[in-house]
Coordinates of C-alpha atoms and ligand atoms in Angstrom, one line a residue:
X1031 CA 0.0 0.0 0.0
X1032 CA 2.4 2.4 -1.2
X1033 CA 1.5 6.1 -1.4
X1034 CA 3.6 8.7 -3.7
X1035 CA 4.7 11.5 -1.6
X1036 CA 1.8 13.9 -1.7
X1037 CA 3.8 17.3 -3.2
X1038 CA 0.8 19.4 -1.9
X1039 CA 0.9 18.2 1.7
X1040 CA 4.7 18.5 1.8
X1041 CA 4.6 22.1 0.9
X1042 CA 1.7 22.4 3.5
X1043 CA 4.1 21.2 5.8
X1044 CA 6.8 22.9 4.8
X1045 CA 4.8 26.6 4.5
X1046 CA 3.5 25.9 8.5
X1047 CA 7.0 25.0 9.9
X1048 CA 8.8 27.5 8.5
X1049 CA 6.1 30.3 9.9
X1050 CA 6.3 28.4 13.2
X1051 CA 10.1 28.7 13.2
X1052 CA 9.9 32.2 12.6
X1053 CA 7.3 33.0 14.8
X1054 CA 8.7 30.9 17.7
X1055 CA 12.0 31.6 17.2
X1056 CA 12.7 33.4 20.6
X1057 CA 11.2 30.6 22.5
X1058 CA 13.1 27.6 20.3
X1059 CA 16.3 29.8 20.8
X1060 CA 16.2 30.2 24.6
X1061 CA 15.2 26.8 24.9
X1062 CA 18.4 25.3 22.7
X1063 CA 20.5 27.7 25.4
X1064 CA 18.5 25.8 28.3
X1065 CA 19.2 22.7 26.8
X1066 CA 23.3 23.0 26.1
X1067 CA 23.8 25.0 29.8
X1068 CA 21.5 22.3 31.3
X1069 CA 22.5 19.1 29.7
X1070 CA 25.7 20.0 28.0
X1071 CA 23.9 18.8 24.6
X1072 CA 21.8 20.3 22.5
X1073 CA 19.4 17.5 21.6
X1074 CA 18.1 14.3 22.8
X1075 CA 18.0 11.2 19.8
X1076 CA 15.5 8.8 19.7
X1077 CA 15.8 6.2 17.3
X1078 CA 12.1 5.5 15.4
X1079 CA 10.8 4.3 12.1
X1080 CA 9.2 6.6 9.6
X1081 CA 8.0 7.0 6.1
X1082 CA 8.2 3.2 4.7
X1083 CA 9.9 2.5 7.9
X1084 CA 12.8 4.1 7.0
X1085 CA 15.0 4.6 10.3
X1086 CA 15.2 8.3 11.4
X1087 CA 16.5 10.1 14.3
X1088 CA 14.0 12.0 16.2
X1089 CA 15.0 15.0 17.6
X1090 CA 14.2 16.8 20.9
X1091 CA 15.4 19.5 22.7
X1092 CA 17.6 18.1 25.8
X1093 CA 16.3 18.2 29.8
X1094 CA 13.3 18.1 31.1
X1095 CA 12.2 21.3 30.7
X1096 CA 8.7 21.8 28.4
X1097 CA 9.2 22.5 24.9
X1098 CA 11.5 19.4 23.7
X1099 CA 9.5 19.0 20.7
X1100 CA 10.2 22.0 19.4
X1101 CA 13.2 20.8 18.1
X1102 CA 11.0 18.4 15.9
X1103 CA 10.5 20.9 13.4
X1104 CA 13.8 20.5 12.3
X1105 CA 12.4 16.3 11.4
X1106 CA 9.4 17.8 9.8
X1107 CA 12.4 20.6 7.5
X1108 CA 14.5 17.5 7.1
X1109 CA 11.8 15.5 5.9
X1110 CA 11.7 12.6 8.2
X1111 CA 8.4 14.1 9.9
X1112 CA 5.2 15.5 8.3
X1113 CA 3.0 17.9 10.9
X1114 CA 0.1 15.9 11.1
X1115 CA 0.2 11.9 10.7
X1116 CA 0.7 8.9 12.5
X1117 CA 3.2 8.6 15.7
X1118 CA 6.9 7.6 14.5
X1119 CA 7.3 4.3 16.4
X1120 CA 10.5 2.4 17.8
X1121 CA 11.1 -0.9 16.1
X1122 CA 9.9 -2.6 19.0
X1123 CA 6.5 -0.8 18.6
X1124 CA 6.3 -0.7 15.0
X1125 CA 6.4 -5.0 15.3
X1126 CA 2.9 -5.0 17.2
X1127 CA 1.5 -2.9 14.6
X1128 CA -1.3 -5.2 12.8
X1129 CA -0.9 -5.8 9.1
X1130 CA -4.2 -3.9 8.4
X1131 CA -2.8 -1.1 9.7
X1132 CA 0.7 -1.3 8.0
X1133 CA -1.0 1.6 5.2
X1134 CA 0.2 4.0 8.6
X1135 CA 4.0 3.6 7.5
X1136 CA 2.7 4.6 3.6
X1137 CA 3.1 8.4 4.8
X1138 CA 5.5 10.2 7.1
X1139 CA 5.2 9.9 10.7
X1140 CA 3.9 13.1 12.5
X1141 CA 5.0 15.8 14.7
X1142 CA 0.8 15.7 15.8
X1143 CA -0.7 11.8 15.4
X1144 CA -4.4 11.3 15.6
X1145 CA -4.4 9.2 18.5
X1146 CA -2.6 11.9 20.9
X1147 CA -5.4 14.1 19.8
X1148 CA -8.2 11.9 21.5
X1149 CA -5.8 11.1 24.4
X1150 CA -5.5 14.8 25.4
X1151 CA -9.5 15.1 25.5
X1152 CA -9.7 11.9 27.1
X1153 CA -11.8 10.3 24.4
X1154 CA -9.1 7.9 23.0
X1155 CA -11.4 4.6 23.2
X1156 CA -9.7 3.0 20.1
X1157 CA -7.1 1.2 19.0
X1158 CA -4.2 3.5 17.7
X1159 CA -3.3 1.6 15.3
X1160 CA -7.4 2.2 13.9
X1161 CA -7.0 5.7 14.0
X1162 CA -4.3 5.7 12.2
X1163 CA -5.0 3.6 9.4
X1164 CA -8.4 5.9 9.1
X1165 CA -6.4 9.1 9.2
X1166 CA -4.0 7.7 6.2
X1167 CA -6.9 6.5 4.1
X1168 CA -8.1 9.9 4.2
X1169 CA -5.2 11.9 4.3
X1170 CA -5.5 15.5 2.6
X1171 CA -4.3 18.7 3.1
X1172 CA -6.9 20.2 5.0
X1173 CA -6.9 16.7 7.0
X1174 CA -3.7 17.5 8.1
X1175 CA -4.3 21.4 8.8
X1176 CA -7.8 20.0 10.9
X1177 CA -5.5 17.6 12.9
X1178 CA -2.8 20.7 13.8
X1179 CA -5.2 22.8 14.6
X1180 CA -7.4 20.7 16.6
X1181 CA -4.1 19.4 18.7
X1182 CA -3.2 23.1 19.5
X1183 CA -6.6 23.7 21.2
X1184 CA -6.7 19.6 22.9
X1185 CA -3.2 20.8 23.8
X1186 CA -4.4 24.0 25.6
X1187 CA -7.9 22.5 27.2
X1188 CA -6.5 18.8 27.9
X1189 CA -3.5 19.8 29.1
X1190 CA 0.3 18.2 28.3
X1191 CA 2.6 16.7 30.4
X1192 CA 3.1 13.5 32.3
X1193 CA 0.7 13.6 36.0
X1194 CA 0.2 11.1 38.3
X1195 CA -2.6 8.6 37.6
X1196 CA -4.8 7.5 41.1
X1197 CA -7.2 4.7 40.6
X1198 CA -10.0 6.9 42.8
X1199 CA -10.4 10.9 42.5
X1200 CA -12.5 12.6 44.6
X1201 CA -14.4 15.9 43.9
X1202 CA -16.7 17.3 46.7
X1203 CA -16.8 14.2 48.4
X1204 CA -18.2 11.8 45.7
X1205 CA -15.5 9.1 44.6
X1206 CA -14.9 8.7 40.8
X1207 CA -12.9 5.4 39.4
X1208 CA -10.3 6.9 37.2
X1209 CA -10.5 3.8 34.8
X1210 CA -10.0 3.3 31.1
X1211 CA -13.1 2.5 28.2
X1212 CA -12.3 -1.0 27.8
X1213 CA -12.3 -1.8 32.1
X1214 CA -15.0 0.4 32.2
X1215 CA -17.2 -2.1 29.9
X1216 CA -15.3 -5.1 31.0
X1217 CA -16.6 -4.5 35.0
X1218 CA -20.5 -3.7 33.9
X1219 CA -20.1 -7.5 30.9
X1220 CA -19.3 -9.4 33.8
X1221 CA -21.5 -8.1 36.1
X1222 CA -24.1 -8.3 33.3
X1223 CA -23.5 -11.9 32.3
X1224 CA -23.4 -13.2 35.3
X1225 CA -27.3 -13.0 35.9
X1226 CA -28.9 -15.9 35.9
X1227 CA -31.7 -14.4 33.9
X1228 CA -29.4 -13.5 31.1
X1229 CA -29.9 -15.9 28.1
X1230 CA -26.5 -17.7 27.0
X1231 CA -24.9 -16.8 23.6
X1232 CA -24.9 -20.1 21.7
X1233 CA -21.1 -19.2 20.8
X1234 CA -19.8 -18.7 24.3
X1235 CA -17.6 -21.7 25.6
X1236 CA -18.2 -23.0 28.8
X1237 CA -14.3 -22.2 30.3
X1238 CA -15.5 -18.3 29.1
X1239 CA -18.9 -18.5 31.1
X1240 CA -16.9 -19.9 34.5
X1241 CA -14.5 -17.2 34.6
X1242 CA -17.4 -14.6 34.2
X1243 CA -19.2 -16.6 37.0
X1244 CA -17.0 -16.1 39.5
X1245 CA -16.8 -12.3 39.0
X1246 CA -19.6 -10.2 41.1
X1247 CA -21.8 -12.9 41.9
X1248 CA -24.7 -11.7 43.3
X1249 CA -23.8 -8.2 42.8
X1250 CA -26.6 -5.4 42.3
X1251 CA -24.4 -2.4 40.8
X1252 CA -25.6 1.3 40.6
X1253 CA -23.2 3.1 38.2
X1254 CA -23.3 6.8 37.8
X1255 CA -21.9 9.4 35.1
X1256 CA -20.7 12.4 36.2
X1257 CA -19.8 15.3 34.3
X1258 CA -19.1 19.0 36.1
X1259 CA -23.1 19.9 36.0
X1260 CA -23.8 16.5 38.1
X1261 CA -20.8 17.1 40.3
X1262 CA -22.4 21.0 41.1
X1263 CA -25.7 18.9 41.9
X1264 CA -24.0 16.8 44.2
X1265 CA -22.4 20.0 45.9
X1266 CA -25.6 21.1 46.7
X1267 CA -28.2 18.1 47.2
X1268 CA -27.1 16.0 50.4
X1269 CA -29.1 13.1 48.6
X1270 CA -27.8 12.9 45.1
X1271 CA -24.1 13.4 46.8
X1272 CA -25.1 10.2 48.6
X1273 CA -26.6 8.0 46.3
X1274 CA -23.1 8.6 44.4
X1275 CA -21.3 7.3 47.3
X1276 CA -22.7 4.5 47.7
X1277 CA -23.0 3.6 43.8
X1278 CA -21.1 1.2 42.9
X1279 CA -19.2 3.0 40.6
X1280 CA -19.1 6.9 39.4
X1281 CA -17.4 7.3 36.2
X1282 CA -15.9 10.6 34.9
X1283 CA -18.0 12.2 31.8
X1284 CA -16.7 15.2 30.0
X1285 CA -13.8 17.2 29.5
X1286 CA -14.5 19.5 32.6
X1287 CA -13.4 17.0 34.7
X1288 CA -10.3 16.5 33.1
X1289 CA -9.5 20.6 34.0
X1290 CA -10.5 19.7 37.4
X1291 CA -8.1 16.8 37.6
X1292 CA -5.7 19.1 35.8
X1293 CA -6.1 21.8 38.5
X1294 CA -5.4 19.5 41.1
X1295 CA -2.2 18.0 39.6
X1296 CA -3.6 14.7 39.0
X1297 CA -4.2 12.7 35.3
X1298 CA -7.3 11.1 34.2
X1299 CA -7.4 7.9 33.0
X1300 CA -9.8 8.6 30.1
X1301 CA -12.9 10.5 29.3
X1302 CA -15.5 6.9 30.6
X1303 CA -19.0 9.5 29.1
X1304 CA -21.7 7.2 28.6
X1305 CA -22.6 8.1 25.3
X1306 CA -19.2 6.9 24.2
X1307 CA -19.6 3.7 26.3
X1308 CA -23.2 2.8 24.9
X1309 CA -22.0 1.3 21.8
X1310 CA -18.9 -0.9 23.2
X1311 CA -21.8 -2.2 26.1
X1312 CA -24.1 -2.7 23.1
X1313 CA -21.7 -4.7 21.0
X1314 CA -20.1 -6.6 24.2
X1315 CA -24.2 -7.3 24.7
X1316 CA -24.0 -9.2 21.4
X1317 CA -21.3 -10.7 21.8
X1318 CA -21.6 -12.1 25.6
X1319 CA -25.6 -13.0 24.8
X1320 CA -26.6 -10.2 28.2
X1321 CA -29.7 -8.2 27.1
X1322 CA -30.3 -4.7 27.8
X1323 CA -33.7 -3.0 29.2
X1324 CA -34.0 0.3 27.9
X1325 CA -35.9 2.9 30.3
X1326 CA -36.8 6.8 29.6
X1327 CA -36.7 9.6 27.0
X1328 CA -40.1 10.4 25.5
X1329 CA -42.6 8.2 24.1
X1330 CA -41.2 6.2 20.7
X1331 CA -37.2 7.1 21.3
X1332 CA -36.2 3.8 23.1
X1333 CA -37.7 2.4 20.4
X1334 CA -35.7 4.3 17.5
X1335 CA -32.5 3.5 20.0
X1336 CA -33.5 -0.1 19.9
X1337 CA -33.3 -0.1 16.4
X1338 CA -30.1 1.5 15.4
X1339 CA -28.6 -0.7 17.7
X1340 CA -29.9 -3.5 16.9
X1341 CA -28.8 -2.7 13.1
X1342 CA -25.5 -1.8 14.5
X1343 CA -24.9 -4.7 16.5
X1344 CA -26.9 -8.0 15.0
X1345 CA -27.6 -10.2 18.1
X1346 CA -28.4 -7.4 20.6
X1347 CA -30.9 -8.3 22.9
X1348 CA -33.4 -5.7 24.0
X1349 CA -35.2 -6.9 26.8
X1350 CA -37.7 -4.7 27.2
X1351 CA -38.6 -0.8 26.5
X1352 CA -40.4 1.5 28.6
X1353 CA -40.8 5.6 28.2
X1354 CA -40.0 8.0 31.3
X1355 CA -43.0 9.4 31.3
X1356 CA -45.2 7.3 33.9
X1357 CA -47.3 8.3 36.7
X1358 CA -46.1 6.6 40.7
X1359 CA -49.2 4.6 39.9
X1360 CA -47.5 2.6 37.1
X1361 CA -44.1 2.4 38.9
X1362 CA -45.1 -1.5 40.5
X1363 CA -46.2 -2.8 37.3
X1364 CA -42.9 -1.5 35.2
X1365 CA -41.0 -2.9 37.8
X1366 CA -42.1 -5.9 37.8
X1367 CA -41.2 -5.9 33.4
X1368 CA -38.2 -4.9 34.1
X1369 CA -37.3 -7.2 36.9
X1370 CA -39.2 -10.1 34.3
X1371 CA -37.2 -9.2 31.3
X1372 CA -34.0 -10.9 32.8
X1373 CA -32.3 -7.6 31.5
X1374 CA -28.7 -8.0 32.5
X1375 CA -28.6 -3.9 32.4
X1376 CA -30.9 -1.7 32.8
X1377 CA -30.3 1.6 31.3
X1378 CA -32.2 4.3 33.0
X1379 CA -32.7 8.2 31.1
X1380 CA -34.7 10.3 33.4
X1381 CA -31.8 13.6 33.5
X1382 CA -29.8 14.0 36.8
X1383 CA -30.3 13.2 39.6
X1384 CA -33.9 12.2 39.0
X1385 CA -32.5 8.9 37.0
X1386 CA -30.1 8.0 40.2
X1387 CA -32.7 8.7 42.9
X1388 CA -35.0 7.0 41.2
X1389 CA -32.3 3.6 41.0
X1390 CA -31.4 4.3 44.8
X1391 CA -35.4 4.5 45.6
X1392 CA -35.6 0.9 44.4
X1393 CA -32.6 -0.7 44.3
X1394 CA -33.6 -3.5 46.5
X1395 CA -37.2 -4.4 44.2
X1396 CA -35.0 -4.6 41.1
X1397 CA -33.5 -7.4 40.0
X1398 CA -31.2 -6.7 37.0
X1399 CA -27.4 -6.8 38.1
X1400 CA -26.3 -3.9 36.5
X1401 CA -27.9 -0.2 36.2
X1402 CA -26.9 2.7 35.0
X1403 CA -28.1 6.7 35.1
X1404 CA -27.8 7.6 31.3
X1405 CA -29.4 10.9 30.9
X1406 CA -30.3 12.1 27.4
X1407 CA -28.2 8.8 26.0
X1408 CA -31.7 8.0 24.1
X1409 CA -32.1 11.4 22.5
X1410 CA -28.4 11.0 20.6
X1411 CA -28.6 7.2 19.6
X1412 CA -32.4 7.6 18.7
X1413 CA -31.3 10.2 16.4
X1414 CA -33.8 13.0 17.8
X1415 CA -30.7 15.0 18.8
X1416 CA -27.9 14.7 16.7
X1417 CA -24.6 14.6 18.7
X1418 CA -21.1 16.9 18.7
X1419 CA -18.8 15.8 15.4
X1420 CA -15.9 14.3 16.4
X1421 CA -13.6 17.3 15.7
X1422 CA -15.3 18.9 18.5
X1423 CA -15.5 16.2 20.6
X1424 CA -11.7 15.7 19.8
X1425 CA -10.8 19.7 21.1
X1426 CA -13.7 19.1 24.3
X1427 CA -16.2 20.9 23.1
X1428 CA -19.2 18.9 23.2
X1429 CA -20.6 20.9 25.8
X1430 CA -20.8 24.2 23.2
X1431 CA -22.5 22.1 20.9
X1432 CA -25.5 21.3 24.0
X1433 CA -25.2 24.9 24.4
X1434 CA -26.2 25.9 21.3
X1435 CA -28.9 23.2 20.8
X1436 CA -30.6 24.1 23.8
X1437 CA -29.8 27.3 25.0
X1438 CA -32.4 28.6 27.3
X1439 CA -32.3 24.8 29.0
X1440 CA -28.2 24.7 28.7
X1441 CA -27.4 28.2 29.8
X1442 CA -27.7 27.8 33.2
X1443 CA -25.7 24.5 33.0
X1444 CA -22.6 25.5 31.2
X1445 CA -22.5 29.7 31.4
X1446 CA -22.7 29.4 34.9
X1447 CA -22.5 26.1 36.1
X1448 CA -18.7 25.5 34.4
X1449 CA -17.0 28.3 35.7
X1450 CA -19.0 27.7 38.9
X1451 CA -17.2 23.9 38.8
X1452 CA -13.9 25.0 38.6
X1453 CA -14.3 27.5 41.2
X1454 CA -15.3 24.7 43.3
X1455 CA -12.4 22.5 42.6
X1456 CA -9.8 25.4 43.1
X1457 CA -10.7 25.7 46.4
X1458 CA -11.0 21.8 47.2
X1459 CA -7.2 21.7 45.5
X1460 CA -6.8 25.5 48.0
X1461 CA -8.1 23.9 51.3
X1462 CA -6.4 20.2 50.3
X1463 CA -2.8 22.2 49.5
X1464 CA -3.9 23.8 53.6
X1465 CA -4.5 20.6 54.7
X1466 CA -0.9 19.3 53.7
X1467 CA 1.1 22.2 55.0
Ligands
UDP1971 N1 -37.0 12.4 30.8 C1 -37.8 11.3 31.1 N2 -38.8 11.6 32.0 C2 -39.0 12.8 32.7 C3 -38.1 13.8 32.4 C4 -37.1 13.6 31.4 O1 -37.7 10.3 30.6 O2 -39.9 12.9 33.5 C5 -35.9 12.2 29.8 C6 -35.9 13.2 28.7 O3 -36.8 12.8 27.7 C7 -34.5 13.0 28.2 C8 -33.7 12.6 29.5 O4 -34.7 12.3 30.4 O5 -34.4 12.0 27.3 C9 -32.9 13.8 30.1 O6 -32.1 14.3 29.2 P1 -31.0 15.4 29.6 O7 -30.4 15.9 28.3 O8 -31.7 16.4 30.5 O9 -30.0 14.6 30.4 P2 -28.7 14.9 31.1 O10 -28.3 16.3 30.5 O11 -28.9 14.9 32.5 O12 -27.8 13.9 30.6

């Protein structure tokens, strides 16, 4: 899958870098002076593969101090780096790349790789090796100028550098598991699997279903999303802020967490939003043979959601579907479907914290083992509400897109609920910095 050098793209490149060495050249300067007094050298080599997998020395301005990659612009003059393409890799790594992804070594490695994009926002669920063969398939020059520009703003919001990783964080007193996509999905499959109302998969060997069986038995699991507007809820409401505690698991949704984490000098693990984790849980579904009960949203969108997925994802099991608009009357009887459906998740989309209280209200009459607060989850995958494209996802911006969708409802929530958020956090991070003293 070879691919002739692309003239247009190299004099893209070749325009950009020499701007940004013009522009930049006070800071690239100092920072060569920082690197010789510091480290008596002026660059750091590391020794990667590139276009064709040609070997190349990738160069980086010496020390610790930030700004080493300036001195990449120098690969991107030379022409062993383009500004925007896949990461170069060491031979090690390049060996575990799969062969449907070898198209990523058709093109020169780049100083900005798609992958690194998602990782800064959090939202990196794939495989880089996927991203990267779908970048190269579709490599242009305004690809490439998208990708720059969209890693300059990740790079501001998300945040660079290397910061310490705990498995729990806490904000305002509610615990979040700082987890990755994949364990995220793994924890609620085996949970889900293990019911003994959940039909089999035909294709599921017997040594797969015993290893599931001995994870969670028994287990009744409340998981919550939370994303800053939750976490300013649960601030204020003494019951919502408890309910999260004693979920099973809180996962982190959105890119305002990641600034809080940021703020208090601590990484996240990954962006766990459950509208990103709907369609691995709805595949996994498939796979594993659990079914899913789908609860909430207006009249007729469950049903649309039930569809796409089930398109999507041949062999999904919906177990049952039930709107969110019900009087207390019809709360037994519902129940009771649910419980009936042998639904190995039940997926409720009542808005927070109405969808949580409701879980905590009767979390001992249900039966399914795994439940989950989704809020408007149905309105995206039913297609009423169209979600944020990716390239705003990719720089965190989701939220802008709510914004502008539903303004007088979203106002309140981001215009004064975000800054409100990270007011909050600065002075948890103020009084925990006290605390330490
Ligand atoms: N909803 C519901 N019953 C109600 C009120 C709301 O089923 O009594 C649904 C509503 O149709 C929507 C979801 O709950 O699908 C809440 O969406 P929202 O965007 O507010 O959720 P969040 O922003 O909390 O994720």
């Amino acid at each position: 899958m070879n691919r002739s050098p692309d003239r247009a793209l190299r004099t893209f490149d070749l325009a950009l870098t020499l701007t940004w060495l013009i522009l930049l050249a006070p800071f690239w300067l100092v920072r060569a002076l920082l690197a010789l007094i510091g480290a008596g050298r002026l660059f750091d080599h590391a020794h990667v593969l590139g276009h064709n997998r040609r070997p190349f020395v990738r160069l980086a301005f010496a020390g610790s101090l930030p700004g080493r990659d300036l001195a990449a612009l120098f690969n991107i003059l030379r022409g062993d780096m383009a500004i925007a393409g896949p990461r170069p890799l060491t031979v090690a790594e390049a060996a575990m790349v799969p062969a449907e992804a070898n198209i990523r070594f058709s093109v020169r490695p780049g100083l900005f790789s798609p992958y690194q994009v998602q990782q800064r926002t959090g939202i990196a669920h794939d495989p880089e090796s996927e991203l990267d063969q779908r970048f190269v398939e579709n490599l242009s020059v305004r690809a490439s100028w998208g990708l720059s520009a969209r890693a300059l703003i990740a790079a501001l919001l998300g945040g660079g550098g290397e910061r310490p990783v705990p498995p729990l964080l806490d904000f305002f007193g509610v615990p979040i598991v700082n987890t990755t996509m994949d364990e995220a999905v793994e924890w609620i499959a085996v949970r889900a699997a293990n019911h003994p109302g959940a039909a089999r998969h035909p294709s599921l060997s017997k040594e797969g279903n015993t290893s599931d069986l001995a994870l969670g038995a028994g287990e009744k699991a409340l998981l919550a999303f939370v994303n800053p507007d939750c976490l300013n809820i649960a601030y204020t409401q003494d019951r919502y802020r408890a309910v999260l505690q004693q979920a099973a698991r809180v996962l982190p949704d959105g890119i305002g967490v990641k600034i809080g984490c940021r703020m208090r000098g601590v990484g996240l693990a990954a962006n766990v939003n459950g509208t990103d984790l709907f369609p691995r849980l709805c595949e996994r579904a498939a796979r594993d043979g659990f079914s899913l009960f789908l609860l909430g949203a207006r009249p007729g969108i469950a049903e649309l959601v039930a569809e796409n997925m089930q398109a999507r994802y041949p062999g999904l099991m919906i177990a049952g579907i039930q709107h969110g608009y019900f009087g207390p009357d019809e709360e037994d009887a519902i129940i009771a479907r649910i419980n009936a459906s042998g639904a190995g998740v039940l997926l409720v989309a009542f808005g927070v914290p109405r969808q949580e209280l409701w879980l905590a209200d009767h979390h001992d009459a249900l039966t399914p083992p795994v439940r989950m607060g989704v809020g408007g989850l149905f309105d995206f995958y039913s297609g009423r509400i169209p979600r944020a494209p990716l390239w705003l996802r990719e720089i965190g911006l989701e939220w802008v897109w709510r914004l502008i969708q539903e303004p007088g409802r979203m106002w309140r929530r981001y215009i004064l609920g975000n800054p409100l958020f990270l007011y909050r956090v600065w002075k948890q991070a103020r009084q925990e910095a006290k605390a330490h003293e």
